[in-house]
Amino acid sequence: MGCFQSKIPHQLPPPPPPPPQTNSDLDGNGEQQAVPAFNEFSLAELRAASNGFSTDLIVSESGEKAPNVVYRGKLKSNRVVAIKRFSRQSWPDPHQFVNEAAMVGNLRHKRLVNLIGCCAEGDERLLVAEYMPNDTLSKHLFHWEKQPLPWEMRLRVAYHIAQALEHCNAQGLKIYHDLNAYRVLFDEEGDPRLSSFGLMKNSRDGKSYSTNLAYTPPEFLRTGRVIPESVIYSYGTVLLDLLSGKHIPPSHALDLIREKNLLLLMDSSLEGQYANEDARELVELASKCLQYEAIDRPDAKFLHSAVAPLQKQEVKISSH
């Protein structure tokens, strides 16, 4: 698939130091709290936790087509959480919302940002999840301040997402919505996790969906629906993000791959960090994921098996 000019140095530069521990999941003795069981919260509880949904506590605000706001909040138990508040029109049926939230909330995995609660009171629809203090993949990949995201961490992101998706598939949750660099967050230890928010349909009628993806799967453009294979396509776009360090249209990336212009695809800041064969493996996997026909894409189990051998070195994300 063409030649790279990069070689692995004898010793990689030292990884950035792990972030200082926060109290987001620590009790008074500094011990790690277990993830609590899923719970229905009252609107009053979540309003108090977010200081009246204060704009000062907004950590994410996105989505013209499917608008939502995420707040940093603190429950009465002192647990710091992320509270996602949907637009009033997103979930007209409160029973559908609670049932779906409970199904996702029963899912637990170390690679997921676990969902711990919801609220469906009046017109309000809110989700409550673990709080991740070290920002999103988008921030570290596209808007870094100190140093670009190391190659080994990019491989770790690909691996952890694949692990999370395989687990979701095994538990019967095969559809994940809007997988992109904003859905990957870094926990207090600097490890990447996949947001559980993407497991919720955000569907007005249970069939059609809104999306905030820049590059949508072909079948969504044709039908307005997503299928289990759609997340594989989106995983391929995330691999392109990791390889290139920028947003790149899948059609352009596939042209570069077919023409064997792989150096034009790779992030120049990664020079000297990766083995040629590892980069080729990831490029080839991205190409398989981005196939136009859903039936030609691999499944989540294949993703896991493909990226697992590339894991070599422990690195942590630097805190901001």
mmCIF file of C-alpha atoms in Angstrom:
data_model
loop_
_atom_site.group_PDB
_atom_site.id
_atom_site.type_symbol
_atom_site.label_atom_id
_atom_site.label_comp_id
_atom_site.label_asym_id
_atom_site.label_seq_id
_atom_site.Cartn_x
_atom_site.Cartn_y
_atom_site.Cartn_z
ATOM 1 C CA MET A 1 0.000 0.000 0.000
ATOM 2 C CA GLY A 2 2.876 2.341 -0.640
ATOM 3 C CA CYS A 3 5.813 3.327 1.518
ATOM 4 C CA PHE A 4 6.045 5.555 4.557
ATOM 5 C CA GLN A 5 9.106 7.590 5.407
ATOM 6 C CA SER A 6 8.670 7.232 9.157
ATOM 7 C CA LYS A 7 10.617 4.830 11.344
ATOM 8 C CA ILE A 8 10.181 3.955 14.976
ATOM 9 C CA PRO A 9 13.009 5.522 16.980
ATOM 10 C CA HIS A 10 14.893 3.315 19.428
ATOM 11 C CA GLN A 11 13.065 5.029 22.245
ATOM 12 C CA LEU A 12 9.888 7.032 22.032
ATOM 13 C CA PRO A 13 9.823 10.396 23.776
ATOM 14 C CA PRO A 14 8.528 10.024 27.321
ATOM 15 C CA PRO A 15 4.736 10.087 27.527
ATOM 16 C CA PRO A 16 3.074 13.136 29.043
ATOM 17 C CA PRO A 17 2.538 12.864 32.792
ATOM 18 C CA PRO A 18 -0.811 11.525 33.980
ATOM 19 C CA PRO A 19 -3.274 14.176 35.092
ATOM 20 C CA PRO A 20 -3.661 14.938 38.776
ATOM 21 C CA GLN A 21 -6.443 12.903 40.304
ATOM 22 C CA THR A 22 -9.735 14.671 40.650
ATOM 23 C CA ASN A 23 -12.468 13.914 43.144
ATOM 24 C CA SER A 24 -15.005 13.108 40.457
ATOM 25 C CA ASP A 25 -15.097 9.441 41.450
ATOM 26 C CA LEU A 26 -13.343 9.469 44.804
ATOM 27 C CA ASP A 27 -14.872 9.297 48.229
ATOM 28 C CA GLY A 28 -13.653 11.176 51.283
ATOM 29 C CA ASN A 29 -10.833 8.690 51.841
ATOM 30 C CA GLY A 30 -9.545 8.949 48.293
ATOM 31 C CA GLU A 31 -10.904 5.513 47.375
ATOM 32 C CA GLN A 32 -12.432 4.848 43.973
ATOM 33 C CA GLN A 33 -16.223 4.788 44.090
ATOM 34 C CA ALA A 34 -18.035 1.962 42.378
ATOM 35 C CA VAL A 35 -20.275 3.025 39.522
ATOM 36 C CA PRO A 36 -23.733 3.345 41.106
ATOM 37 C CA ALA A 37 -26.769 1.466 39.860
ATOM 38 C CA PHE A 38 -28.966 3.252 37.346
ATOM 39 C CA ASN A 39 -31.419 5.618 39.010
ATOM 40 C CA GLU A 40 -34.274 7.954 38.080
ATOM 41 C CA PHE A 41 -33.585 11.453 39.376
ATOM 42 C CA SER A 42 -36.089 14.184 40.032
ATOM 43 C CA LEU A 43 -35.818 17.423 38.112
ATOM 44 C CA ALA A 44 -35.255 19.219 41.419
ATOM 45 C CA GLU A 45 -32.235 17.016 42.160
ATOM 46 C CA LEU A 46 -30.611 17.723 38.814
ATOM 47 C CA ARG A 47 -31.450 21.402 38.949
ATOM 48 C CA ALA A 48 -29.729 21.595 42.335
ATOM 49 C CA ALA A 49 -26.777 19.538 41.076
ATOM 50 C CA SER A 50 -26.213 21.968 38.200
ATOM 51 C CA ASN A 51 -26.853 25.153 40.177
ATOM 52 C CA GLY A 52 -30.063 25.787 38.294
ATOM 53 C CA PHE A 53 -28.562 24.658 34.965
ATOM 54 C CA SER A 54 -26.036 27.437 35.235
ATOM 55 C CA THR A 55 -24.341 28.499 32.025
ATOM 56 C CA ASP A 56 -21.100 28.567 34.025
ATOM 57 C CA LEU A 57 -21.307 24.771 34.306
ATOM 58 C CA ILE A 58 -21.836 24.028 30.605
ATOM 59 C CA VAL A 59 -19.085 21.717 29.352
ATOM 60 C CA SER A 60 -20.545 20.950 25.923
ATOM 61 C CA GLU A 61 -23.136 22.553 23.695
ATOM 62 C CA SER A 62 -23.656 21.130 20.250
ATOM 63 C CA GLY A 63 -26.001 20.048 17.551
ATOM 64 C CA GLU A 64 -28.031 22.226 15.251
ATOM 65 C CA LYS A 65 -30.118 19.273 14.087
ATOM 66 C CA ALA A 66 -30.261 17.512 17.468
ATOM 67 C CA PRO A 67 -29.492 20.254 20.000
ATOM 68 C CA ASN A 68 -28.357 19.368 23.507
ATOM 69 C CA VAL A 69 -26.344 20.818 26.360
ATOM 70 C CA VAL A 70 -24.111 18.977 28.841
ATOM 71 C CA TYR A 71 -23.511 20.399 32.327
ATOM 72 C CA ARG A 72 -21.020 19.506 35.015
ATOM 73 C CA GLY A 73 -22.982 18.787 38.179
ATOM 74 C CA LYS A 74 -22.513 17.486 41.687
ATOM 75 C CA LEU A 75 -25.058 15.185 43.306
ATOM 76 C CA LYS A 76 -25.921 15.176 46.998
ATOM 77 C CA SER A 77 -23.545 12.231 47.367
ATOM 78 C CA ASN A 78 -20.739 14.576 46.184
ATOM 79 C CA ARG A 79 -20.300 12.550 43.022
ATOM 80 C CA VAL A 80 -19.443 14.801 40.083
ATOM 81 C CA VAL A 81 -21.513 13.904 37.023
ATOM 82 C CA ALA A 82 -22.263 14.988 33.479
ATOM 83 C CA ILE A 83 -25.895 16.011 32.962
ATOM 84 C CA LYS A 84 -27.150 16.042 29.380
ATOM 85 C CA ARG A 85 -30.262 18.133 28.762
ATOM 86 C CA PHE A 86 -32.099 17.497 25.510
ATOM 87 C CA SER A 87 -34.270 19.928 23.606
ATOM 88 C CA ARG A 88 -37.923 19.649 24.562
ATOM 89 C CA GLN A 89 -38.891 18.135 21.215
ATOM 90 C CA SER A 90 -36.295 15.356 21.199
ATOM 91 C CA TRP A 91 -38.209 12.775 23.231
ATOM 92 C CA PRO A 92 -41.986 13.396 23.230
ATOM 93 C CA ASP A 93 -42.729 9.993 24.805
ATOM 94 C CA PRO A 94 -41.391 9.939 28.394
ATOM 95 C CA HIS A 95 -41.902 6.179 28.738
ATOM 96 C CA GLN A 96 -39.810 5.463 25.650
ATOM 97 C CA PHE A 97 -37.100 7.746 26.998
ATOM 98 C CA VAL A 98 -36.976 6.132 30.456
ATOM 99 C CA ASN A 99 -37.101 2.599 29.053
ATOM 100 C CA GLU A 100 -34.234 3.230 26.646
ATOM 101 C CA ALA A 101 -32.204 5.032 29.295
ATOM 102 C CA ALA A 102 -32.689 2.149 31.736
ATOM 103 C CA MET A 103 -31.550 -0.363 29.116
ATOM 104 C CA VAL A 104 -28.391 1.634 28.436
ATOM 105 C CA GLY A 105 -27.970 2.314 32.157
ATOM 106 C CA ASN A 106 -27.796 -1.392 32.916
ATOM 107 C CA LEU A 107 -24.725 -1.640 30.690
ATOM 108 C CA ARG A 108 -21.399 -1.399 32.525
ATOM 109 C CA HIS A 109 -17.903 -1.507 31.065
ATOM 110 C CA LYS A 110 -14.543 0.034 31.865
ATOM 111 C CA ARG A 111 -14.293 1.423 28.310
ATOM 112 C CA LEU A 112 -17.657 3.206 28.532
ATOM 113 C CA VAL A 113 -18.621 6.475 30.165
ATOM 114 C CA ASN A 114 -21.356 4.710 32.100
ATOM 115 C CA LEU A 115 -24.905 6.062 32.282
ATOM 116 C CA ILE A 116 -26.063 6.309 35.899
ATOM 117 C CA GLY A 117 -29.459 7.974 35.661
ATOM 118 C CA CYS A 118 -32.150 9.895 33.829
ATOM 119 C CA CYS A 119 -35.051 12.271 34.376
ATOM 120 C CA ALA A 120 -38.303 12.561 32.411
ATOM 121 C CA GLU A 121 -40.387 15.149 34.201
ATOM 122 C CA GLY A 122 -42.824 17.358 32.319
ATOM 123 C CA ASP A 123 -41.140 18.391 29.087
ATOM 124 C CA GLU A 124 -37.652 17.818 30.489
ATOM 125 C CA ARG A 125 -35.492 14.922 29.270
ATOM 126 C CA LEU A 126 -32.116 14.531 30.966
ATOM 127 C CA LEU A 127 -29.403 11.875 31.164
ATOM 128 C CA VAL A 128 -26.804 11.562 33.926
ATOM 129 C CA ALA A 129 -23.430 9.921 33.305
ATOM 130 C CA GLU A 130 -19.993 9.618 34.851
ATOM 131 C CA TYR A 131 -17.994 12.831 34.517
ATOM 132 C CA MET A 132 -14.797 12.672 32.486
ATOM 133 C CA PRO A 133 -12.445 15.485 33.598
ATOM 134 C CA ASN A 134 -9.846 15.369 30.822
ATOM 135 C CA ASP A 135 -11.791 16.570 27.803
ATOM 136 C CA THR A 136 -12.628 14.984 24.457
ATOM 137 C CA LEU A 137 -10.627 13.348 21.702
ATOM 138 C CA SER A 138 -11.626 16.292 19.522
ATOM 139 C CA LYS A 139 -9.901 18.718 21.880
ATOM 140 C CA HIS A 140 -6.687 16.681 22.139
ATOM 141 C CA LEU A 141 -6.552 15.817 18.445
ATOM 142 C CA PHE A 142 -7.641 19.014 16.710
ATOM 143 C CA HIS A 143 -7.172 21.791 19.281
ATOM 144 C CA TRP A 144 -4.131 20.734 21.308
ATOM 145 C CA GLU A 145 -2.186 23.386 23.197
ATOM 146 C CA LYS A 146 0.987 21.711 24.519
ATOM 147 C CA GLN A 147 1.772 18.808 22.220
ATOM 148 C CA PRO A 148 -0.024 16.682 19.617
ATOM 149 C CA LEU A 149 -1.612 13.427 20.685
ATOM 150 C CA PRO A 150 1.099 10.708 20.579
ATOM 151 C CA TRP A 151 0.780 7.828 18.144
ATOM 152 C CA GLU A 152 0.582 5.251 20.923
ATOM 153 C CA MET A 153 -2.373 7.090 22.483
ATOM 154 C CA ARG A 154 -4.100 7.232 19.108
ATOM 155 C CA LEU A 155 -3.765 3.458 18.890
ATOM 156 C CA ARG A 156 -5.141 3.182 22.411
ATOM 157 C CA VAL A 157 -8.171 5.259 21.438
ATOM 158 C CA ALA A 158 -8.861 2.973 18.470
ATOM 159 C CA TYR A 159 -8.519 -0.078 20.718
ATOM 160 C CA HIS A 160 -10.695 1.194 23.557
ATOM 161 C CA ILE A 161 -13.488 2.261 21.209
ATOM 162 C CA ALA A 162 -13.395 -1.156 19.551
ATOM 163 C CA GLN A 163 -13.586 -2.848 22.962
ATOM 164 C CA ALA A 164 -16.566 -0.713 23.951
ATOM 165 C CA LEU A 165 -18.414 -1.353 20.694
ATOM 166 C CA GLU A 166 -17.801 -5.097 20.889
ATOM 167 C CA HIS A 167 -19.188 -5.166 24.436
ATOM 168 C CA CYS A 168 -22.268 -3.182 23.413
ATOM 169 C CA ASN A 169 -22.839 -5.601 20.538
ATOM 170 C CA ALA A 170 -22.530 -8.595 22.844
ATOM 171 C CA GLN A 171 -25.149 -7.056 25.139
ATOM 172 C CA GLY A 172 -27.605 -6.522 22.289
ATOM 173 C CA LEU A 173 -27.006 -2.784 21.831
ATOM 174 C CA LYS A 174 -25.764 -2.883 18.260
ATOM 175 C CA ILE A 175 -26.661 0.639 17.159
ATOM 176 C CA TYR A 176 -24.518 3.576 18.235
ATOM 177 C CA HIS A 177 -25.392 7.090 17.085
ATOM 178 C CA ASP A 178 -23.050 9.842 15.960
ATOM 179 C CA LEU A 179 -19.713 8.202 16.743
ATOM 180 C CA ASN A 180 -17.115 10.937 16.346
ATOM 181 C CA ALA A 181 -14.189 12.519 18.188
ATOM 182 C CA TYR A 182 -16.560 14.311 20.574
ATOM 183 C CA ARG A 183 -17.954 10.966 21.773
ATOM 184 C CA VAL A 184 -14.548 9.863 23.085
ATOM 185 C CA LEU A 185 -13.625 11.321 26.472
ATOM 186 C CA PHE A 186 -10.625 10.924 28.757
ATOM 187 C CA ASP A 187 -11.144 9.820 32.351
ATOM 188 C CA GLU A 188 -9.321 10.878 35.522
ATOM 189 C CA GLU A 189 -6.516 8.420 34.754
ATOM 190 C CA GLY A 190 -6.066 9.773 31.229
ATOM 191 C CA ASP A 191 -7.588 6.765 29.456
ATOM 192 C CA PRO A 192 -10.080 7.128 26.579
ATOM 193 C CA ARG A 193 -13.676 5.993 26.988
ATOM 194 C CA LEU A 194 -16.712 5.932 24.715
ATOM 195 C CA SER A 195 -19.713 8.027 25.748
ATOM 196 C CA SER A 196 -22.843 6.031 26.553
ATOM 197 C CA PHE A 197 -24.970 8.927 25.273
ATOM 198 C CA GLY A 198 -24.524 7.581 21.739
ATOM 199 C CA LEU A 199 -26.474 4.452 22.659
ATOM 200 C CA MET A 200 -29.661 6.517 22.988
ATOM 201 C CA LYS A 201 -31.668 6.934 19.792
ATOM 202 C CA ASN A 202 -32.629 10.609 20.080
ATOM 203 C CA SER A 203 -35.606 9.770 17.868
ATOM 204 C CA ARG A 204 -38.870 11.660 17.735
ATOM 205 C CA ASP A 205 -40.888 8.712 16.435
ATOM 206 C CA GLY A 206 -38.672 5.717 17.208
ATOM 207 C CA LYS A 207 -37.788 5.285 13.537
ATOM 208 C CA SER A 208 -36.242 8.424 12.055
ATOM 209 C CA TYR A 209 -33.224 10.090 13.600
ATOM 210 C CA SER A 210 -31.349 13.342 13.721
ATOM 211 C CA THR A 211 -27.595 13.374 13.343
ATOM 212 C CA ASN A 212 -24.798 15.820 13.967
ATOM 213 C CA LEU A 213 -22.164 13.870 12.029
ATOM 214 C CA ALA A 214 -20.108 15.762 9.475
ATOM 215 C CA TYR A 215 -19.668 12.592 7.401
ATOM 216 C CA THR A 216 -22.768 10.428 7.594
ATOM 217 C CA PRO A 217 -22.941 6.753 6.581
ATOM 218 C CA PRO A 218 -24.245 6.311 3.010
ATOM 219 C CA GLU A 219 -27.313 4.361 4.138
ATOM 220 C CA PHE A 220 -28.379 7.230 6.392
ATOM 221 C CA LEU A 221 -28.265 9.617 3.442
ATOM 222 C CA ARG A 222 -30.428 7.207 1.437
ATOM 223 C CA THR A 223 -33.034 6.278 4.054
ATOM 224 C CA GLY A 224 -32.699 8.527 7.111
ATOM 225 C CA ARG A 225 -32.164 5.375 9.173
ATOM 226 C CA VAL A 226 -29.153 3.853 10.876
ATOM 227 C CA ILE A 227 -28.274 0.166 11.085
ATOM 228 C CA PRO A 228 -25.667 -1.742 13.133
ATOM 229 C CA GLU A 229 -23.138 -1.386 10.308
ATOM 230 C CA SER A 230 -23.475 2.420 10.389
ATOM 231 C CA VAL A 231 -21.275 2.711 13.473
ATOM 232 C CA ILE A 232 -18.558 0.754 11.663
ATOM 233 C CA TYR A 233 -18.511 3.446 8.976
ATOM 234 C CA SER A 234 -18.277 6.125 11.665
ATOM 235 C CA TYR A 235 -15.473 4.187 13.364
ATOM 236 C CA GLY A 236 -13.646 4.414 10.049
ATOM 237 C CA THR A 237 -14.014 8.202 10.063
ATOM 238 C CA VAL A 238 -12.564 8.309 13.594
ATOM 239 C CA LEU A 239 -9.606 6.244 12.370
ATOM 240 C CA LEU A 240 -9.081 8.884 9.675
ATOM 241 C CA ASP A 241 -9.107 11.548 12.396
ATOM 242 C CA LEU A 242 -6.476 9.607 14.345
ATOM 243 C CA LEU A 243 -4.288 9.014 11.301
ATOM 244 C CA SER A 244 -4.466 12.511 9.837
ATOM 245 C CA GLY A 245 -4.996 14.731 12.876
ATOM 246 C CA LYS A 246 -7.685 16.625 10.982
ATOM 247 C CA HIS A 247 -11.171 16.294 9.564
ATOM 248 C CA ILE A 248 -10.835 14.668 6.180
ATOM 249 C CA PRO A 249 -13.697 13.608 3.888
ATOM 250 C CA PRO A 250 -13.803 9.810 3.593
ATOM 251 C CA SER A 251 -14.003 10.021 -0.215
ATOM 252 C CA HIS A 252 -10.764 12.022 -0.335
ATOM 253 C CA ALA A 253 -9.050 9.653 2.105
ATOM 254 C CA LEU A 254 -10.074 6.620 0.052
ATOM 255 C CA ASP A 255 -8.684 8.294 -3.076
ATOM 256 C CA LEU A 256 -5.343 8.799 -1.301
ATOM 257 C CA ILE A 257 -5.342 5.181 -0.164
ATOM 258 C CA ARG A 258 -6.128 3.859 -3.655
ATOM 259 C CA GLU A 259 -3.410 6.064 -5.135
ATOM 260 C CA LYS A 260 -0.985 4.946 -2.391
ATOM 261 C CA ASN A 261 -0.402 8.562 -1.345
ATOM 262 C CA LEU A 262 -0.406 7.555 2.295
ATOM 263 C CA LEU A 263 2.097 10.161 3.420
ATOM 264 C CA LEU A 264 -0.418 12.832 2.434
ATOM 265 C CA LEU A 265 -2.926 11.129 4.718
ATOM 266 C CA MET A 266 -0.703 10.855 7.799
ATOM 267 C CA ASP A 267 -0.387 13.595 10.428
ATOM 268 C CA SER A 268 3.059 15.140 9.893
ATOM 269 C CA SER A 269 3.444 15.671 13.655
ATOM 270 C CA LEU A 270 3.656 11.873 14.042
ATOM 271 C CA GLU A 271 6.903 11.564 12.084
ATOM 272 C CA GLY A 272 9.259 9.152 13.827
ATOM 273 C CA GLN A 273 6.588 7.758 16.170
ATOM 274 C CA TYR A 274 5.046 4.892 14.231
ATOM 275 C CA ALA A 275 6.128 1.693 12.540
ATOM 276 C CA ASN A 276 5.244 1.584 8.854
ATOM 277 C CA GLU A 277 3.424 -1.721 9.203
ATOM 278 C CA ASP A 278 1.279 -0.466 12.103
ATOM 279 C CA ALA A 279 0.229 2.597 10.127
ATOM 280 C CA ARG A 280 -0.599 0.456 7.096
ATOM 281 C CA GLU A 281 -2.714 -1.860 9.250
ATOM 282 C CA LEU A 282 -4.750 1.060 10.582
ATOM 283 C CA VAL A 283 -5.147 2.606 7.126
ATOM 284 C CA GLU A 284 -6.325 -0.733 5.741
ATOM 285 C CA LEU A 285 -8.831 -1.112 8.574
ATOM 286 C CA ALA A 286 -10.182 2.392 7.940
ATOM 287 C CA SER A 287 -10.620 1.521 4.268
ATOM 288 C CA LYS A 288 -12.614 -1.607 5.160
ATOM 289 C CA CYS A 289 -14.849 0.340 7.543
ATOM 290 C CA LEU A 290 -15.609 3.016 4.940
ATOM 291 C CA GLN A 291 -17.018 0.672 2.308
ATOM 292 C CA TYR A 292 -20.120 2.119 0.640
ATOM 293 C CA GLU A 293 -22.185 -1.047 1.034
ATOM 294 C CA ALA A 294 -22.845 -1.910 4.664
ATOM 295 C CA ILE A 295 -22.530 -5.637 3.991
ATOM 296 C CA ASP A 296 -18.893 -5.135 2.941
ATOM 297 C CA ARG A 297 -17.842 -3.614 6.285
ATOM 298 C CA PRO A 298 -16.355 -5.662 9.151
ATOM 299 C CA ASP A 299 -18.181 -6.174 12.440
ATOM 300 C CA ALA A 300 -17.247 -4.879 15.898
ATOM 301 C CA LYS A 301 -15.528 -8.129 16.850
ATOM 302 C CA PHE A 302 -13.251 -7.795 13.824
ATOM 303 C CA LEU A 303 -12.372 -4.210 14.816
ATOM 304 C CA HIS A 304 -11.251 -5.428 18.230
ATOM 305 C CA SER A 305 -9.144 -8.256 16.825
ATOM 306 C CA ALA A 306 -7.569 -5.950 14.234
ATOM 307 C CA VAL A 307 -6.388 -3.220 16.604
ATOM 308 C CA ALA A 308 -5.511 -5.372 19.644
ATOM 309 C CA PRO A 309 -2.090 -6.478 18.254
ATOM 310 C CA LEU A 310 -1.076 -2.828 17.764
ATOM 311 C CA GLN A 311 -1.106 -2.078 21.507
ATOM 312 C CA LYS A 312 2.472 -1.721 22.695
ATOM 313 C CA GLN A 313 3.068 0.979 25.266
ATOM 314 C CA GLU A 314 1.257 2.597 28.175
ATOM 315 C CA VAL A 315 0.705 6.306 27.653
ATOM 316 C CA LYS A 316 -1.589 8.776 29.369
ATOM 317 C CA ILE A 317 -3.189 11.942 28.185
ATOM 318 C CA SER A 318 -1.890 15.160 29.710
ATOM 319 C CA SER A 319 -4.434 17.147 31.699
ATOM 320 C CA HIS A 320 -5.401 20.718 30.928
#
